[in-house]
Amino acid sequence: MKNRFSWMSALACAAWLASCTATKVAPPEAVLPIPEPKQVTWQKMETYAFIHFGLNTFNDREWGYGDSDPKTFNPTRLDCEQWAQTLVAAGMKGVILTAKHHDGFCLWPFEGTDYNISQSPYKDGKGNVVRELADACQKYGLKLALYLSPWDRHQANYGTPDYLPYFYAQLRDLMTNYGEMFEVWFDGANGGDGWYGGAKEARTIDRKNYYNYPRIYEMLDSLQPQAIIFSDGGPGCRWVGNERGFAGATNWSFLRKGEVYAGYPRYYELQYGHADGNQWVPAECDVSIRPGWFYHPEEDGRVKTPEQLLDLYYRSVGHNATLLLNFPVDREGLIHPTDSAYAVQFRQLVLQELQTNLVAGQRAKVSNERGGDYVAAAMTDDDYDTFWATEDGVTTADIEFSFPHPQRINRLMLQEYIPLGQRVKAFTVEYQQGGKWLPVRLNEETTTIGYKRLLRFESVEAEGVRICITDARGPLCINNVGVYDAGPNADRIFTETKNKLESLPFTLPDVPEAAATAATDRDEGTTCFVDGDELLIDLGDERFISSFHFLPDQQEPNRGLIANYELSVGATADAVTTVVKTGEFSNIQNNPILQSVYFTPVSARFLRLKATRMIQEGEAMGFAEIAVK
Ligand code: FUL
């Protein structure tokens, strides 16, 4: 009897389990390429610091030649704890130190050369900056990483096979004796002039093969398996293609495998990634808080302000990349007070602007839902690992929030659940006012999302906000949405953009010169009128462009207002056939302000704006100012 009972209950249990499996909803399948788990952990760091410090600091150089005397390295108050405390207060999650820059000087007592810190007066030759920083990081909870320049302008054998065992030994030493590294940084500058043991000559190397990177990766995988390997083309993360601290608004975390190397001629593509890439190599935005990477006293008054850093934050972390912010440690061996104050204020600005998520805990109305664990509530539960997803085959959807009372909003945050891939290719953002849905006024294109997308838009009083995802590489997986009111400075960026309408140089080949001048004189009072419905713009050369801007006629009454448009690009004037965007200039009649069209970056020489509908049919098109960026 006892046996029979337990047999029966086992059967019931099995049936119950089966029913569970039947109703359990599976997540969408991954869309390749996907990140390794360590790349996701790394991306969540979002902001971390760079320290450039060494002989250059004391010799007023950016690239030491390899001949500066180690005795000149003489910081009198060096305090890695001051660095660590400053960086923590600035919200940095880790720090990358230049253990060796191109001049070959080692900030640790590496036995393979005399060109190291033991030959300096610092602590009577007993100092070790790598060790001191590693200890400070431990104490203050910062992650550590190291920059080891492959290029070495001191070593006599640089450029020959003999240099390689030396370089590998340095790497092994650093990777073995200083604890866990979150990243290893290999710079792209390689080969050129140098001291080279007194040879004083230019040396070139085969940038793709000289260092035998596959061998280096093997070493790193065994010594520091959690570390992300940085170089221009990855494999762990990539250079963003500039040293100004921003990624493209369109930014894919992919590269075509094996294509990008140090010295890659089309490096500007790295801002955007390769939309058709097959390897997950996310972008890292490196930028110095001062003009130079190393300390120069004459730059004390040229430290980036908290507002400038905030702008870079939106265009790096908010563009699906990380921000690697450099601090040039000064000659005393400290982070300079100005740099420290501005960095901490920058952190406070970020926190202030994105302090209160106005949709936290709300359940969005969504046009499609996968069900199971993948429901709308997962987007606002403040949990990275829960996400809303659409059903298989559904790659467009609307996410709608409403506010109990009209609410001032001007910032938006979106996150895709990247462990399953980066999917979204296009979306729009709208707000509700008087029951109507209207587009928000953005300052960039809304294409990719990725790990994180932050958007700034002109403040609106909204009864609700709606995100319409209009194109994606697979079912949608969104894990976080935030809507914010950034406070009193929220709209400054838009005013600034309007006042400084910078543009790439261009001509209007089909427009008489006098009229064309009116569109470029930066005088709002003059207008360029163009007959017909097409405006051709010639950039003179093939350029990478991602936006078109124009200020409509500003006179009373405004004439030549364009209601709807089609924007195309091409390589020659007779083949401007690739349509990059179509749309309307919303509310242009009542409010003829600067109109901006953002599109996925393309390389083109010619751009054509076609007015597909005018507010007053038959009028010539009116342009007070035109800009292409
Ligand atoms: C560059 C180097 O040449 C600079 O000196 C600096 O280290 C910067 C971060 O990378 O390519």
PDB file of N, CA and C in Angstrom, residues 400-472:
ATOM      1  N   GLU A 400       4.325  52.130 -24.032  1.00  0.00           N
ATOM      2  CA  GLU A 400       3.646  53.390 -23.699  1.00  0.00           C
ATOM      3  C   GLU A 400       3.473  53.552 -22.191  1.00  0.00           C
ATOM      4  N   PHE A 401       3.858  54.718 -21.696  1.00  0.00           N
ATOM      5  CA  PHE A 401       3.663  55.036 -20.276  1.00  0.00           C
ATOM      6  C   PHE A 401       2.732  56.235 -20.187  1.00  0.00           C
ATOM      7  N   SER A 402       1.890  56.264 -19.149  1.00  0.00           N
ATOM      8  CA  SER A 402       1.132  57.506 -18.946  1.00  0.00           C
ATOM      9  C   SER A 402       1.366  58.012 -17.537  1.00  0.00           C
ATOM     10  N   PHE A 403       1.305  59.328 -17.412  1.00  0.00           N
ATOM     11  CA  PHE A 403       1.526  59.958 -16.112  1.00  0.00           C
ATOM     12  C   PHE A 403       0.184  60.367 -15.520  1.00  0.00           C
ATOM     13  N   PRO A 404       0.048  60.237 -14.204  1.00  0.00           N
ATOM     14  CA  PRO A 404      -1.214  60.652 -13.577  1.00  0.00           C
ATOM     15  C   PRO A 404      -1.500  62.152 -13.780  1.00  0.00           C
ATOM     16  N   HIS A 405      -0.423  62.976 -13.818  1.00  0.00           N
ATOM     17  CA  HIS A 405      -0.574  64.409 -14.081  1.00  0.00           C
ATOM     18  C   HIS A 405       0.472  64.775 -15.120  1.00  0.00           C
ATOM     19  N   PRO A 406       0.224  65.812 -15.957  1.00  0.00           N
ATOM     20  CA  PRO A 406       1.244  66.201 -16.928  1.00  0.00           C
ATOM     21  C   PRO A 406       2.588  66.418 -16.231  1.00  0.00           C
ATOM     22  N   GLN A 407       3.622  65.986 -16.904  1.00  0.00           N
ATOM     23  CA  GLN A 407       4.928  65.883 -16.274  1.00  0.00           C
ATOM     24  C   GLN A 407       5.976  66.474 -17.213  1.00  0.00           C
ATOM     25  N   ARG A 408       6.888  67.296 -16.673  1.00  0.00           N
ATOM     26  CA  ARG A 408       7.966  67.837 -17.506  1.00  0.00           C
ATOM     27  C   ARG A 408       9.019  66.746 -17.707  1.00  0.00           C
ATOM     28  N   ILE A 409       9.335  66.420 -18.949  1.00  0.00           N
ATOM     29  CA  ILE A 409      10.343  65.377 -19.219  1.00  0.00           C
ATOM     30  C   ILE A 409      11.324  65.857 -20.282  1.00  0.00           C
ATOM     31  N   ASN A 410      12.551  65.355 -20.213  1.00  0.00           N
ATOM     32  CA  ASN A 410      13.578  65.760 -21.189  1.00  0.00           C
ATOM     33  C   ASN A 410      14.732  64.765 -21.342  1.00  0.00           C
ATOM     34  N   ARG A 411      14.671  63.641 -20.656  1.00  0.00           N
ATOM     35  CA  ARG A 411      15.712  62.612 -20.794  1.00  0.00           C
ATOM     36  C   ARG A 411      15.040  61.243 -20.843  1.00  0.00           C
ATOM     37  N   LEU A 412      15.679  60.332 -21.579  1.00  0.00           N
ATOM     38  CA  LEU A 412      15.138  58.972 -21.669  1.00  0.00           C
ATOM     39  C   LEU A 412      16.286  57.981 -21.647  1.00  0.00           C
ATOM     40  N   MET A 413      16.081  56.868 -20.985  1.00  0.00           N
ATOM     41  CA  MET A 413      17.115  55.824 -20.950  1.00  0.00           C
ATOM     42  C   MET A 413      16.477  54.512 -21.406  1.00  0.00           C
ATOM     43  N   LEU A 414      17.200  53.816 -22.297  1.00  0.00           N
ATOM     44  CA  LEU A 414      16.726  52.515 -22.765  1.00  0.00           C
ATOM     45  C   LEU A 414      17.869  51.523 -22.681  1.00  0.00           C
ATOM     46  N   GLN A 415      17.571  50.307 -22.320  1.00  0.00           N
ATOM     47  CA  GLN A 415      18.600  49.268 -22.331  1.00  0.00           C
ATOM     48  C   GLN A 415      18.047  48.022 -23.007  1.00  0.00           C
ATOM     49  N   GLU A 416      18.891  47.459 -23.883  1.00  0.00           N
ATOM     50  CA  GLU A 416      18.551  46.157 -24.455  1.00  0.00           C
ATOM     51  C   GLU A 416      19.239  45.082 -23.628  1.00  0.00           C
ATOM     52  N   TYR A 417      18.648  43.928 -23.560  1.00  0.00           N
ATOM     53  CA  TYR A 417      19.270  42.841 -22.806  1.00  0.00           C
ATOM     54  C   TYR A 417      20.339  42.190 -23.691  1.00  0.00           C
ATOM     55  N   ILE A 418      21.557  42.785 -23.648  1.00  0.00           N
ATOM     56  CA  ILE A 418      22.603  42.378 -24.600  1.00  0.00           C
ATOM     57  C   ILE A 418      23.117  40.947 -24.469  1.00  0.00           C
ATOM     58  N   PRO A 419      22.957  40.259 -23.306  1.00  0.00           N
ATOM     59  CA  PRO A 419      23.407  38.866 -23.326  1.00  0.00           C
ATOM     60  C   PRO A 419      22.756  38.052 -24.456  1.00  0.00           C
ATOM     61  N   LEU A 420      21.606  38.547 -24.956  1.00  0.00           N
ATOM     62  CA  LEU A 420      20.965  37.846 -26.086  1.00  0.00           C
ATOM     63  C   LEU A 420      21.208  38.559 -27.410  1.00  0.00           C
ATOM     64  N   GLY A 421      22.115  39.554 -27.409  1.00  0.00           N
ATOM     65  CA  GLY A 421      22.471  40.231 -28.661  1.00  0.00           C
ATOM     66  C   GLY A 421      21.943  41.647 -28.724  1.00  0.00           C
ATOM     67  N   GLN A 422      22.464  42.402 -29.693  1.00  0.00           N
ATOM     68  CA  GLN A 422      21.986  43.769 -29.913  1.00  0.00           C
ATOM     69  C   GLN A 422      21.048  43.740 -31.112  1.00  0.00           C
ATOM     70  N   ARG A 423      19.828  44.233 -30.942  1.00  0.00           N
ATOM     71  CA  ARG A 423      18.793  43.989 -31.940  1.00  0.00           C
ATOM     72  C   ARG A 423      18.199  45.229 -32.604  1.00  0.00           C
ATOM     73  N   VAL A 424      17.906  46.253 -31.797  1.00  0.00           N
ATOM     74  CA  VAL A 424      17.108  47.374 -32.314  1.00  0.00           C
ATOM     75  C   VAL A 424      17.868  48.155 -33.382  1.00  0.00           C
ATOM     76  N   LYS A 425      17.172  48.444 -34.491  1.00  0.00           N
ATOM     77  CA  LYS A 425      17.778  49.180 -35.615  1.00  0.00           C
ATOM     78  C   LYS A 425      17.174  50.561 -35.800  1.00  0.00           C
ATOM     79  N   ALA A 426      15.990  50.777 -35.257  1.00  0.00           N
ATOM     80  CA  ALA A 426      15.347  52.095 -35.388  1.00  0.00           C
ATOM     81  C   ALA A 426      14.202  52.210 -34.398  1.00  0.00           C
ATOM     82  N   PHE A 427      14.063  53.421 -33.848  1.00  0.00           N
ATOM     83  CA  PHE A 427      12.916  53.677 -32.963  1.00  0.00           C
ATOM     84  C   PHE A 427      12.599  55.170 -32.952  1.00  0.00           C
ATOM     85  N   THR A 428      11.427  55.503 -32.464  1.00  0.00           N
ATOM     86  CA  THR A 428      11.057  56.913 -32.325  1.00  0.00           C
ATOM     87  C   THR A 428      10.540  57.130 -30.903  1.00  0.00           C
ATOM     88  N   VAL A 429      10.562  58.384 -30.478  1.00  0.00           N
ATOM     89  CA  VAL A 429      10.064  58.712 -29.138  1.00  0.00           C
ATOM     90  C   VAL A 429       9.016  59.812 -29.272  1.00  0.00           C
ATOM     91  N   GLU A 430       7.884  59.589 -28.645  1.00  0.00           N
ATOM     92  CA  GLU A 430       6.806  60.571 -28.721  1.00  0.00           C
ATOM     93  C   GLU A 430       6.302  60.903 -27.329  1.00  0.00           C
ATOM     94  N   TYR A 431       5.670  62.058 -27.218  1.00  0.00           N
ATOM     95  CA  TYR A 431       5.032  62.401 -25.942  1.00  0.00           C
ATOM     96  C   TYR A 431       3.584  62.769 -26.207  1.00  0.00           C
ATOM     97  N   GLN A 432       2.794  62.662 -25.162  1.00  0.00           N
ATOM     98  CA  GLN A 432       1.369  62.931 -25.330  1.00  0.00           C
ATOM     99  C   GLN A 432       1.029  64.279 -24.713  1.00  0.00           C
ATOM    100  N   GLN A 433       0.305  65.088 -25.491  1.00  0.00           N
ATOM    101  CA  GLN A 433      -0.107  66.402 -24.990  1.00  0.00           C
ATOM    102  C   GLN A 433      -1.499  66.674 -25.544  1.00  0.00           C
ATOM    103  N   GLY A 434      -2.418  67.028 -24.666  1.00  0.00           N
ATOM    104  CA  GLY A 434      -3.805  67.266 -25.093  1.00  0.00           C
ATOM    105  C   GLY A 434      -4.366  66.044 -25.804  1.00  0.00           C
ATOM    106  N   GLY A 435      -3.930  64.871 -25.380  1.00  0.00           N
ATOM    107  CA  GLY A 435      -4.437  63.627 -25.964  1.00  0.00           C
ATOM    108  C   GLY A 435      -3.767  63.255 -27.289  1.00  0.00           C
ATOM    109  N   LYS A 436      -2.916  64.169 -27.837  1.00  0.00           N
ATOM    110  CA  LYS A 436      -2.264  63.879 -29.141  1.00  0.00           C
ATOM    111  C   LYS A 436      -0.835  63.399 -28.932  1.00  0.00           C
ATOM    112  N   TRP A 437      -0.372  62.514 -29.812  1.00  0.00           N
ATOM    113  CA  TRP A 437       1.032  62.062 -29.742  1.00  0.00           C
ATOM    114  C   TRP A 437       1.885  62.898 -30.674  1.00  0.00           C
ATOM    115  N   LEU A 438       2.957  63.469 -30.146  1.00  0.00           N
ATOM    116  CA  LEU A 438       3.845  64.338 -30.928  1.00  0.00           C
ATOM    117  C   LEU A 438       5.285  63.863 -30.770  1.00  0.00           C
ATOM    118  N   PRO A 439       6.140  64.077 -31.805  1.00  0.00           N
ATOM    119  CA  PRO A 439       7.536  63.639 -31.662  1.00  0.00           C
ATOM    120  C   PRO A 439       8.310  64.548 -30.715  1.00  0.00           C
ATOM    121  N   VAL A 440       9.196  64.006 -29.910  1.00  0.00           N
ATOM    122  CA  VAL A 440      10.046  64.851 -29.067  1.00  0.00           C
ATOM    123  C   VAL A 440      11.152  65.439 -29.952  1.00  0.00           C
ATOM    124  N   ARG A 441      11.726  66.585 -29.510  1.00  0.00           N
ATOM    125  CA  ARG A 441      12.762  67.239 -30.327  1.00  0.00           C
ATOM    126  C   ARG A 441      14.132  66.778 -29.845  1.00  0.00           C
ATOM    127  N   LEU A 442      14.731  65.928 -30.656  1.00  0.00           N
ATOM    128  CA  LEU A 442      15.997  65.295 -30.281  1.00  0.00           C
ATOM    129  C   LEU A 442      17.167  66.003 -30.928  1.00  0.00           C
ATOM    130  N   ASN A 443      18.387  65.687 -30.479  1.00  0.00           N
ATOM    131  CA  ASN A 443      19.559  66.240 -31.150  1.00  0.00           C
ATOM    132  C   ASN A 443      20.410  65.150 -31.797  1.00  0.00           C
ATOM    133  N   GLU A 444      19.817  64.014 -32.068  1.00  0.00           N
ATOM    134  CA  GLU A 444      20.561  62.948 -32.755  1.00  0.00           C
ATOM    135  C   GLU A 444      19.613  61.886 -33.278  1.00  0.00           C
ATOM    136  N   GLU A 445      20.164  60.964 -34.082  1.00  0.00           N
ATOM    137  CA  GLU A 445      19.308  59.941 -34.664  1.00  0.00           C
ATOM    138  C   GLU A 445      18.961  58.861 -33.639  1.00  0.00           C
ATOM    139  N   THR A 446      17.812  58.242 -33.829  1.00  0.00           N
ATOM    140  CA  THR A 446      17.400  57.177 -32.913  1.00  0.00           C
ATOM    141  C   THR A 446      17.391  55.865 -33.684  1.00  0.00           C
ATOM    142  N   THR A 447      18.544  55.264 -33.687  1.00  0.00           N
ATOM    143  CA  THR A 447      18.702  54.020 -34.424  1.00  0.00           C
ATOM    144  C   THR A 447      18.999  52.915 -33.410  1.00  0.00           C
ATOM    145  N   THR A 448      20.258  52.772 -33.039  1.00  0.00           N
ATOM    146  CA  THR A 448      20.596  51.669 -32.144  1.00  0.00           C
ATOM    147  C   THR A 448      20.366  52.020 -30.668  1.00  0.00           C
ATOM    148  N   ILE A 449      20.225  50.968 -29.853  1.00  0.00           N
ATOM    149  CA  ILE A 449      20.113  51.106 -28.394  1.00  0.00           C
ATOM    150  C   ILE A 449      21.317  50.417 -27.754  1.00  0.00           C
ATOM    151  N   GLY A 450      21.372  49.087 -27.827  1.00  0.00           N
ATOM    152  CA  GLY A 450      22.495  48.347 -27.241  1.00  0.00           C
ATOM    153  C   GLY A 450      22.418  48.302 -25.734  1.00  0.00           C
ATOM    154  N   TYR A 451      23.578  48.208 -25.092  1.00  0.00           N
ATOM    155  CA  TYR A 451      23.625  48.098 -23.626  1.00  0.00           C
ATOM    156  C   TYR A 451      22.873  49.260 -22.977  1.00  0.00           C
ATOM    157  N   LYS A 452      23.144  50.483 -23.455  1.00  0.00           N
ATOM    158  CA  LYS A 452      22.430  51.639 -22.887  1.00  0.00           C
ATOM    159  C   LYS A 452      22.332  52.754 -23.910  1.00  0.00           C
ATOM    160  N   ARG A 453      21.172  53.361 -23.979  1.00  0.00           N
ATOM    161  CA  ARG A 453      20.992  54.545 -24.816  1.00  0.00           C
ATOM    162  C   ARG A 453      20.370  55.636 -23.958  1.00  0.00           C
ATOM    163  N   LEU A 454      21.028  56.784 -23.933  1.00  0.00           N
ATOM    164  CA  LEU A 454      20.480  57.929 -23.218  1.00  0.00           C
ATOM    165  C   LEU A 454      20.129  58.981 -24.254  1.00  0.00           C
ATOM    166  N   LEU A 455      18.950  59.534 -24.146  1.00  0.00           N
ATOM    167  CA  LEU A 455      18.533  60.562 -25.092  1.00  0.00           C
ATOM    168  C   LEU A 455      18.221  61.841 -24.350  1.00  0.00           C
ATOM    169  N   ARG A 456      18.659  62.959 -24.941  1.00  0.00           N
ATOM    170  CA  ARG A 456      18.281  64.260 -24.409  1.00  0.00           C
ATOM    171  C   ARG A 456      17.307  64.870 -25.399  1.00  0.00           C
ATOM    172  N   PHE A 457      16.231  65.413 -24.923  1.00  0.00           N
ATOM    173  CA  PHE A 457      15.315  66.115 -25.823  1.00  0.00           C
ATOM    174  C   PHE A 457      14.768  67.348 -25.132  1.00  0.00           C
ATOM    175  N   GLU A 458      14.249  68.250 -25.948  1.00  0.00           N
ATOM    176  CA  GLU A 458      13.771  69.520 -25.394  1.00  0.00           C
ATOM    177  C   GLU A 458      12.609  69.248 -24.452  1.00  0.00           C
ATOM    178  N   SER A 459      12.603  69.926 -23.314  1.00  0.00           N
ATOM    179  CA  SER A 459      11.570  69.696 -22.297  1.00  0.00           C
ATOM    180  C   SER A 459      10.168  69.816 -22.870  1.00  0.00           C
ATOM    181  N   VAL A 460       9.329  68.883 -22.479  1.00  0.00           N
ATOM    182  CA  VAL A 460       7.910  68.960 -22.849  1.00  0.00           C
ATOM    183  C   VAL A 460       7.076  68.612 -21.627  1.00  0.00           C
ATOM    184  N   GLU A 461       5.867  69.167 -21.579  1.00  0.00           N
ATOM    185  CA  GLU A 461       4.905  68.787 -20.554  1.00  0.00           C
ATOM    186  C   GLU A 461       4.130  67.623 -21.148  1.00  0.00           C
ATOM    187  N   ALA A 462       4.257  66.465 -20.553  1.00  0.00           N
ATOM    188  CA  ALA A 462       3.703  65.276 -21.198  1.00  0.00           C
ATOM    189  C   ALA A 462       2.698  64.566 -20.301  1.00  0.00           C
ATOM    190  N   GLU A 463       1.643  64.098 -20.969  1.00  0.00           N
ATOM    191  CA  GLU A 463       0.694  63.240 -20.245  1.00  0.00           C
ATOM    192  C   GLU A 463       1.152  61.789 -20.343  1.00  0.00           C
ATOM    193  N   GLY A 464       2.047  61.549 -21.296  1.00  0.00           N
ATOM    194  CA  GLY A 464       2.551  60.198 -21.450  1.00  0.00           C
ATOM    195  C   GLY A 464       3.750  60.191 -22.369  1.00  0.00           C
ATOM    196  N   VAL A 465       4.425  59.067 -22.463  1.00  0.00           N
ATOM    197  CA  VAL A 465       5.566  58.955 -23.373  1.00  0.00           C
ATOM    198  C   VAL A 465       5.478  57.593 -24.053  1.00  0.00           C
ATOM    199  N   ARG A 466       5.861  57.590 -25.342  1.00  0.00           N
ATOM    200  CA  ARG A 466       5.730  56.346 -26.111  1.00  0.00           C
ATOM    201  C   ARG A 466       6.998  56.106 -26.917  1.00  0.00           C
ATOM    202  N   ILE A 467       7.526  54.903 -26.801  1.00  0.00           N
ATOM    203  CA  ILE A 467       8.697  54.515 -27.583  1.00  0.00           C
ATOM    204  C   ILE A 467       8.195  53.525 -28.631  1.00  0.00           C
ATOM    205  N   CYS A 468       8.410  53.868 -29.902  1.00  0.00           N
ATOM    206  CA  CYS A 468       7.936  52.967 -30.964  1.00  0.00           C
ATOM    207  C   CYS A 468       9.164  52.349 -31.614  1.00  0.00           C
ATOM    208  N   ILE A 469       9.354  51.068 -31.420  1.00  0.00           N
ATOM    209  CA  ILE A 469      10.494  50.399 -32.054  1.00  0.00           C
ATOM    210  C   ILE A 469      10.032  49.953 -33.432  1.00  0.00           C
ATOM    211  N   THR A 470      10.754  50.462 -34.454  1.00  0.00           N
ATOM    212  CA  THR A 470      10.231  50.290 -35.812  1.00  0.00           C
ATOM    213  C   THR A 470      11.026  49.300 -36.655  1.00  0.00           C
ATOM    214  N   ASP A 471      12.177  48.864 -36.135  1.00  0.00           N
ATOM    215  CA  ASP A 471      12.956  47.894 -36.900  1.00  0.00           C
ATOM    216  C   ASP A 471      13.957  47.205 -35.962  1.00  0.00           C
ATOM    217  N   ALA A 472      14.130  45.913 -36.124  1.00  0.00           N
ATOM    218  CA  ALA A 472      15.063  45.186 -35.251  1.00  0.00           C
ATOM    219  C   ALA A 472      15.512  43.900 -35.923  1.00  0.00           C
TER     220      ALA A 472
END
